[in-house]
Coordinates of C-alpha atoms in Angstrom, one line a residue:
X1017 CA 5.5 19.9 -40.8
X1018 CA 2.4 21.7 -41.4
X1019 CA 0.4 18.6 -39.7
X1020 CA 2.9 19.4 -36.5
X1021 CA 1.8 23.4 -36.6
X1022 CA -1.4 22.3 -37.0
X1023 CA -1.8 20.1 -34.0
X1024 CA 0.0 22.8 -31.9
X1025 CA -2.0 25.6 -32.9
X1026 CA -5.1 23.8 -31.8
X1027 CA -3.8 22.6 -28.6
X1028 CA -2.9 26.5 -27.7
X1029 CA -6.3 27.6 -28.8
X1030 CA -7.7 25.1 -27.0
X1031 CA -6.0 25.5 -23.1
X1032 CA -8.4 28.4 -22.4
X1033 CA -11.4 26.0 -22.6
X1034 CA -9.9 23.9 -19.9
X1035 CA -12.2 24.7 -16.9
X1036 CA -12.0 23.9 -12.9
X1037 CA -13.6 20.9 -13.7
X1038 CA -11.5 19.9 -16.6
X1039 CA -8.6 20.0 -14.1
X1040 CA -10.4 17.6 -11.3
X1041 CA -11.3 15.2 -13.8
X1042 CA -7.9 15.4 -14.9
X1043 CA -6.1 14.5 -11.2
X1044 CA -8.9 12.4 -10.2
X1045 CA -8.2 10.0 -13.5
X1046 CA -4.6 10.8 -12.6
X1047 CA -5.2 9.4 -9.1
X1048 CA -7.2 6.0 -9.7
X1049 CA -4.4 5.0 -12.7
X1050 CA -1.7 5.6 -10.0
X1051 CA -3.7 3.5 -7.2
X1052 CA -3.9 1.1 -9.8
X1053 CA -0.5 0.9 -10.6
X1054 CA -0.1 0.4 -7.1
X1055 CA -2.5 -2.5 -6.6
X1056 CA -0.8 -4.5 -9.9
X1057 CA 2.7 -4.3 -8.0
X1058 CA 1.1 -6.7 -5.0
X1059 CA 2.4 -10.2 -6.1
X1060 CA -1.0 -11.6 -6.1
X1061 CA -2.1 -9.2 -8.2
X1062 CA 0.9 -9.5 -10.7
X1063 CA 0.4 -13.3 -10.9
X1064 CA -3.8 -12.8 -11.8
X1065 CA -2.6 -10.1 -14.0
X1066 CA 0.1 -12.5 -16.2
X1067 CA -2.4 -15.0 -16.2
X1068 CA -5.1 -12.8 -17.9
X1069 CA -2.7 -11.7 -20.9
X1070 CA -1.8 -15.1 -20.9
X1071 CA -5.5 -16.2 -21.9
X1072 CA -6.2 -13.2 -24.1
X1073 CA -3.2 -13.7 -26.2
X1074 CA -3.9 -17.7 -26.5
X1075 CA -7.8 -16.6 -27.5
X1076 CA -6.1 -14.0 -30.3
X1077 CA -3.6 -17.1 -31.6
X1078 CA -6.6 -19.8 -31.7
X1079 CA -8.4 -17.5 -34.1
X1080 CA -5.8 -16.8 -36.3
X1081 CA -5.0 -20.6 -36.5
X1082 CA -8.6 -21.4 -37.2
X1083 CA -8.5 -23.4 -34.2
X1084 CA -12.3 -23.6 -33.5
X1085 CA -13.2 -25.6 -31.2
X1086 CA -10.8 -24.1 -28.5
X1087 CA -11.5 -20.7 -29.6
X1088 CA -15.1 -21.0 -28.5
X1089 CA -14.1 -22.4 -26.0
X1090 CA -12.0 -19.6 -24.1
X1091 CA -14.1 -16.6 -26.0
X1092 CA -17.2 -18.1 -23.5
X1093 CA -14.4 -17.7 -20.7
X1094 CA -14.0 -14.2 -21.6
X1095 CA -17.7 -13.5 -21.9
X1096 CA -17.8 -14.3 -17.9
X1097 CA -14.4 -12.3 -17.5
X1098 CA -15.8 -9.8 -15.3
X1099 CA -17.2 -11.9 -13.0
X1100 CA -13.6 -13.9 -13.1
X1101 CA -12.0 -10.8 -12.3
X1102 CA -14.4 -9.7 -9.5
X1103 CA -13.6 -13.2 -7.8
X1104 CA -9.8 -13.1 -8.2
X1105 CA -9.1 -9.4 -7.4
X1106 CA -11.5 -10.3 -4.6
X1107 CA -9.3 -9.3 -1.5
X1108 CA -7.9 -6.1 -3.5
X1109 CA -11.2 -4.5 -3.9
X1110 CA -12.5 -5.5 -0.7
X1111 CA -9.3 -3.3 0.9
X1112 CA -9.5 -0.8 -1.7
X1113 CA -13.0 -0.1 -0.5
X1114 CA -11.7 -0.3 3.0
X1115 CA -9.8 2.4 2.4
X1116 CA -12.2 4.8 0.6
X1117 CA -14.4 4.3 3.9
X1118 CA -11.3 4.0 6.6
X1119 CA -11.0 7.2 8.9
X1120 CA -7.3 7.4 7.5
X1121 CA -8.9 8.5 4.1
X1122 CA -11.0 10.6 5.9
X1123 CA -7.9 12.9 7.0
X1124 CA -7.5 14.6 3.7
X1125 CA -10.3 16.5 4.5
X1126 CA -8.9 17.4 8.4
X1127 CA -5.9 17.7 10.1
X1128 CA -2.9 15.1 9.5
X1129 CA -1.7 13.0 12.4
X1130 CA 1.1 15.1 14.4
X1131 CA 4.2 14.2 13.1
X1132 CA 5.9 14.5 16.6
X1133 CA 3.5 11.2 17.8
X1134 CA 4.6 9.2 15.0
X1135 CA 8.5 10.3 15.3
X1136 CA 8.5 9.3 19.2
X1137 CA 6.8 6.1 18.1
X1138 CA 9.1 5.1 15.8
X1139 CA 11.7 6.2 18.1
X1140 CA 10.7 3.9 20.9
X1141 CA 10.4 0.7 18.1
X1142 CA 13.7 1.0 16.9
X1143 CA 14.9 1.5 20.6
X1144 CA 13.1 -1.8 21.8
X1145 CA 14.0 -3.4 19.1
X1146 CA 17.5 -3.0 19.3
X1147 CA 17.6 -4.0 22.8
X1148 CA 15.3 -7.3 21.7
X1149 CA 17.4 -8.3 18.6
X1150 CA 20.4 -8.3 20.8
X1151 CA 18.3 -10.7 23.6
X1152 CA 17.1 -12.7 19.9
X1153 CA 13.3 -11.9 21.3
X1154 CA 10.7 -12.6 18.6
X1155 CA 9.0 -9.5 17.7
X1156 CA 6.2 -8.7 15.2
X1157 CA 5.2 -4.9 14.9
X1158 CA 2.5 -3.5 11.9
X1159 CA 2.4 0.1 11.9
X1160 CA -0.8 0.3 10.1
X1161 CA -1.2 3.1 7.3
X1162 CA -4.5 3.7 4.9
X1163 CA -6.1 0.0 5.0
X1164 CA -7.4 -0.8 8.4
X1165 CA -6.4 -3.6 10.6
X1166 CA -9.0 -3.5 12.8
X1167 CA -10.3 -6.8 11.5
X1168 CA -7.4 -8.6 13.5
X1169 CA -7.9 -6.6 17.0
X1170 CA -10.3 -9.4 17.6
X1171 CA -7.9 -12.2 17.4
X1172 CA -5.7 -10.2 20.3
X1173 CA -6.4 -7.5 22.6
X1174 CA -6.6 -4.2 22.9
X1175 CA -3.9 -2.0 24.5
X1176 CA -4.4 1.6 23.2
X1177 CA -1.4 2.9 25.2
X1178 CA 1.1 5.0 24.3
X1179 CA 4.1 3.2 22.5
X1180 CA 7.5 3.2 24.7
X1181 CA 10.6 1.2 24.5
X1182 CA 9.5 -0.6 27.7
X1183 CA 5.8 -1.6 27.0
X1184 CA 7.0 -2.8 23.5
X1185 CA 9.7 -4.8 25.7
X1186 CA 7.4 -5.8 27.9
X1187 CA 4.2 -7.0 25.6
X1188 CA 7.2 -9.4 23.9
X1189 CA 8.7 -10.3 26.7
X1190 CA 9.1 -14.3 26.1
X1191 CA 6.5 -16.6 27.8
X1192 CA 4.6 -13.2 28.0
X1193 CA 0.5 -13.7 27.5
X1194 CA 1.0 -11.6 24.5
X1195 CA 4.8 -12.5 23.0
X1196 CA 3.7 -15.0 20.4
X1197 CA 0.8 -12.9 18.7
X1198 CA 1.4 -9.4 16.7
X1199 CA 1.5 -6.1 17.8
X1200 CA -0.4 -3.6 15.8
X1201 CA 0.2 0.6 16.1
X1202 CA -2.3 3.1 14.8
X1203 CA -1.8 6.9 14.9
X1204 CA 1.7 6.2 16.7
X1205 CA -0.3 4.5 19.5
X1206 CA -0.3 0.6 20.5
X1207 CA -4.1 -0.2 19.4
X1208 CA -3.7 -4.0 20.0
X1209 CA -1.5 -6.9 20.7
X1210 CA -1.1 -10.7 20.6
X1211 CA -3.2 -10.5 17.4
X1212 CA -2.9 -13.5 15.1
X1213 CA -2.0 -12.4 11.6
X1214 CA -2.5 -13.8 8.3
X1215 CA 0.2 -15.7 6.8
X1216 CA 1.7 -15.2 3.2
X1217 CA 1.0 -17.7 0.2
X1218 CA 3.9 -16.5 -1.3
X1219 CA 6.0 -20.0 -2.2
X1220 CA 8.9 -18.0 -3.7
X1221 CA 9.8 -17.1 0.0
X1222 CA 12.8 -18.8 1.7
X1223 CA 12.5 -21.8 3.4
X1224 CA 14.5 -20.8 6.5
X1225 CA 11.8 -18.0 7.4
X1226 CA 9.7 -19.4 10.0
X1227 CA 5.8 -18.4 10.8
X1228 CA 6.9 -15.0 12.3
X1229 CA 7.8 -13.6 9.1
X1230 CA 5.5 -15.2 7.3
X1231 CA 2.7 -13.3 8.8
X1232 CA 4.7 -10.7 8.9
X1233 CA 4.9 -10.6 5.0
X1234 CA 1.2 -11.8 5.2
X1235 CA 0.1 -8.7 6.5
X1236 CA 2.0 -6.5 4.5
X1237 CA 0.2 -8.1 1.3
X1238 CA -3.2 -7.8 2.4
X1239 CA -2.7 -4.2 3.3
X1240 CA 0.0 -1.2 3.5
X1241 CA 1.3 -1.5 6.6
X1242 CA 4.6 -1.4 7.5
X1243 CA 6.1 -4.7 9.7
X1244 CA 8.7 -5.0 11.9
X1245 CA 10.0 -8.4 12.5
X1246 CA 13.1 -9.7 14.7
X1247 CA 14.3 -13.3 14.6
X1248 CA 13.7 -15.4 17.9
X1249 CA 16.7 -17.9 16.1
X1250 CA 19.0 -15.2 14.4
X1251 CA 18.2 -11.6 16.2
X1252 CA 18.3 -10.1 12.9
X1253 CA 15.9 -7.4 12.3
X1254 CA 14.1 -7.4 8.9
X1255 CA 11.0 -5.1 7.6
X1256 CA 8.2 -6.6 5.5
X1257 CA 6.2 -3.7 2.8
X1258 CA 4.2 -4.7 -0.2
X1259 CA 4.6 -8.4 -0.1
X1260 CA 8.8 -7.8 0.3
X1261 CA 11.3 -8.6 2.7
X1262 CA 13.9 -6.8 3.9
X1263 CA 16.4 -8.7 6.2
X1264 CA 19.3 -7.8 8.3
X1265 CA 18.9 -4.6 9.3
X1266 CA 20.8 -2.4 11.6
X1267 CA 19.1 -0.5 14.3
X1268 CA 20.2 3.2 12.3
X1269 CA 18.6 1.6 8.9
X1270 CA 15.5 0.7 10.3
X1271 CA 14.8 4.1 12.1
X1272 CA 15.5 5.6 8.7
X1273 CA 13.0 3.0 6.7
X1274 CA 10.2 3.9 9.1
X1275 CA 10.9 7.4 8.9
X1276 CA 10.8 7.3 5.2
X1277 CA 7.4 5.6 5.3
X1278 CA 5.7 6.6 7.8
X1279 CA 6.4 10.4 8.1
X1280 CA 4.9 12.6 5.8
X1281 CA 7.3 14.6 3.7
X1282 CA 8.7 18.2 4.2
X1283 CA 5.8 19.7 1.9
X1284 CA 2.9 17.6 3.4
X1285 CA 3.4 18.4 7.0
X1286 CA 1.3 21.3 7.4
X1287 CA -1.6 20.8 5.0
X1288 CA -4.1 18.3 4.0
X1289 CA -4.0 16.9 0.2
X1290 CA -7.5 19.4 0.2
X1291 CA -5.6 22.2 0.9
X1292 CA -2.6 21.8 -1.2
X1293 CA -5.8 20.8 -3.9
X1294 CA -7.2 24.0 -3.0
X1295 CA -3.9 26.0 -3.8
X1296 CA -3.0 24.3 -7.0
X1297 CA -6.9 24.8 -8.3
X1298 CA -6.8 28.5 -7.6
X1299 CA -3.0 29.1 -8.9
X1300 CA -4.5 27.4 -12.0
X1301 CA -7.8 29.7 -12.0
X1302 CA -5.3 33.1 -11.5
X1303 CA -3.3 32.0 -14.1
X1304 CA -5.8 31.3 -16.5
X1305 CA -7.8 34.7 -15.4
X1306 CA -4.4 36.6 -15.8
X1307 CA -4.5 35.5 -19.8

């Protein structure tokens, strides 16, 4: 009991050494174990992730069974593990560094996007795609987030027009010079369309999904974005996120999904993460002052 006291004691003596810095090293560890977390729930990344355990726990069991040969073996794997790593996780720091340098990231520092332009954007997607599920019009929408997508502007062309229920309509209209290809929205405007998209490597998929939502669940695993697909066969209206599928959804669910992901929340609408950084550092200094 006296161990417990002990450790308590310390810890309370111990809070008013905690400085300003103490506290940003604190959230800034906080933050890259959370984008971590988020980069081991991509599939890929899951799958590289099983597979390294995998090795270290067959390296552990060949030493305790004196198995020597293969023990050597995969202990010179390890010893070029890091390089292994760099080379699988490849794509994932590429778009993680993407993002550091995107102008998205850059916005934490500014003003957020208006959330009015990305309401009446989402507005006009579900409308248009309503109207186009109905018609069974093949549509492919990425809303892109924090990793850019510029890298596929090249493979179509570039709009930057104001998104509304007709030019969506239009720009998929079938036999349209643009229908086939992807259309991409940044900032709640259309930046490109008839881009060609990358398609998923994902095998667990289901064989009646044809190429449409297979980029679609492409894209959504080499970045963040958010992609709208509608079946040419079926009309059925499905959303791809993080390397996942979500089919058959109504017009109503699909305004809500994008709202959810797209729109900031109540507390973030009007201030920046430097602000709200800002506020928490000095409620933490006045606090500690008032002591």
């Amino acid at each position: 009991m006296s161990a417990v006291e002990n450790f308590f004691q310390s810890l309370f003596y111990s809070i008013p050494q905690i400085s300003v810095t103490d506290i940003l090293d604190i959230l800034v560890v906080t933050f890259l174990i959370y984008k971590l977390l988020r980069l081991l729930q991509s599939t890929n990344a899951a799958r590289a992730l099983r597979s390294i355990l995998a090795l270290l726990i067959l390296t552990w069991l060949t030493e305790v069974l004196h198995m020597y040969a293969l023990h050597w073996i995969l202990s010179k794997i390890l010893e070029i593990g890091l390089i292994a790593l760099v080379i699988v996780f490849q794509p994932e720091l590429r778009r993680a560094l993407e993002r550091i340098g995107s102008r998205t990231s850059l916005q934490v520092f500014g003003k957020p996007l208006t959330v009015s332009t990305e309401a009446a954007a989402i507005s006009a997607t579900v409308a248009a795609c309503d109207v186009m599920s109905r018609q069974k019009i093949g549509v492919l929408i990425a809303f892109e987030r924090n990793v850019s997508l510029e890298e596929y502007f090249k493979t179509g062309t570039i709009v930057d027009a104001r998104v509304s229920e007709q030019l969506l309509r239009n720009l998929f209209f079938p036999n349209a010079a643009l229908h086939d290809g992807a259309t991409i929205i940044r900032g709640g405007r259309v930046a490109a369309a008839g881009c060609v998209m990358p398609l998923s490597e994902n095998t667990h998929l289901s064989a009646d999904l044809g190429t449409r939502h297979r980029a679609g669940v492409g894209t959504s695993e080499v970045s963040d974005a958010v992609v709208v697909i509608v079946s040419e066969e079926t009309g059925t209206i499905s959303v791809a996120i993080g390397g996942m599928l979500k089919r058959h959804l109504a017009p109503q669910t699909l305004e809500k999904l994008l709202q959810n992901e797209l729109l900031p929340k109540e507390d973030e609408r009007d201030q920046s993460l430097l602000t709200r950084l800002k506020k928490e550092l000095s409620r933490r200094i006045g606090k500690h002052e008032g002591q």
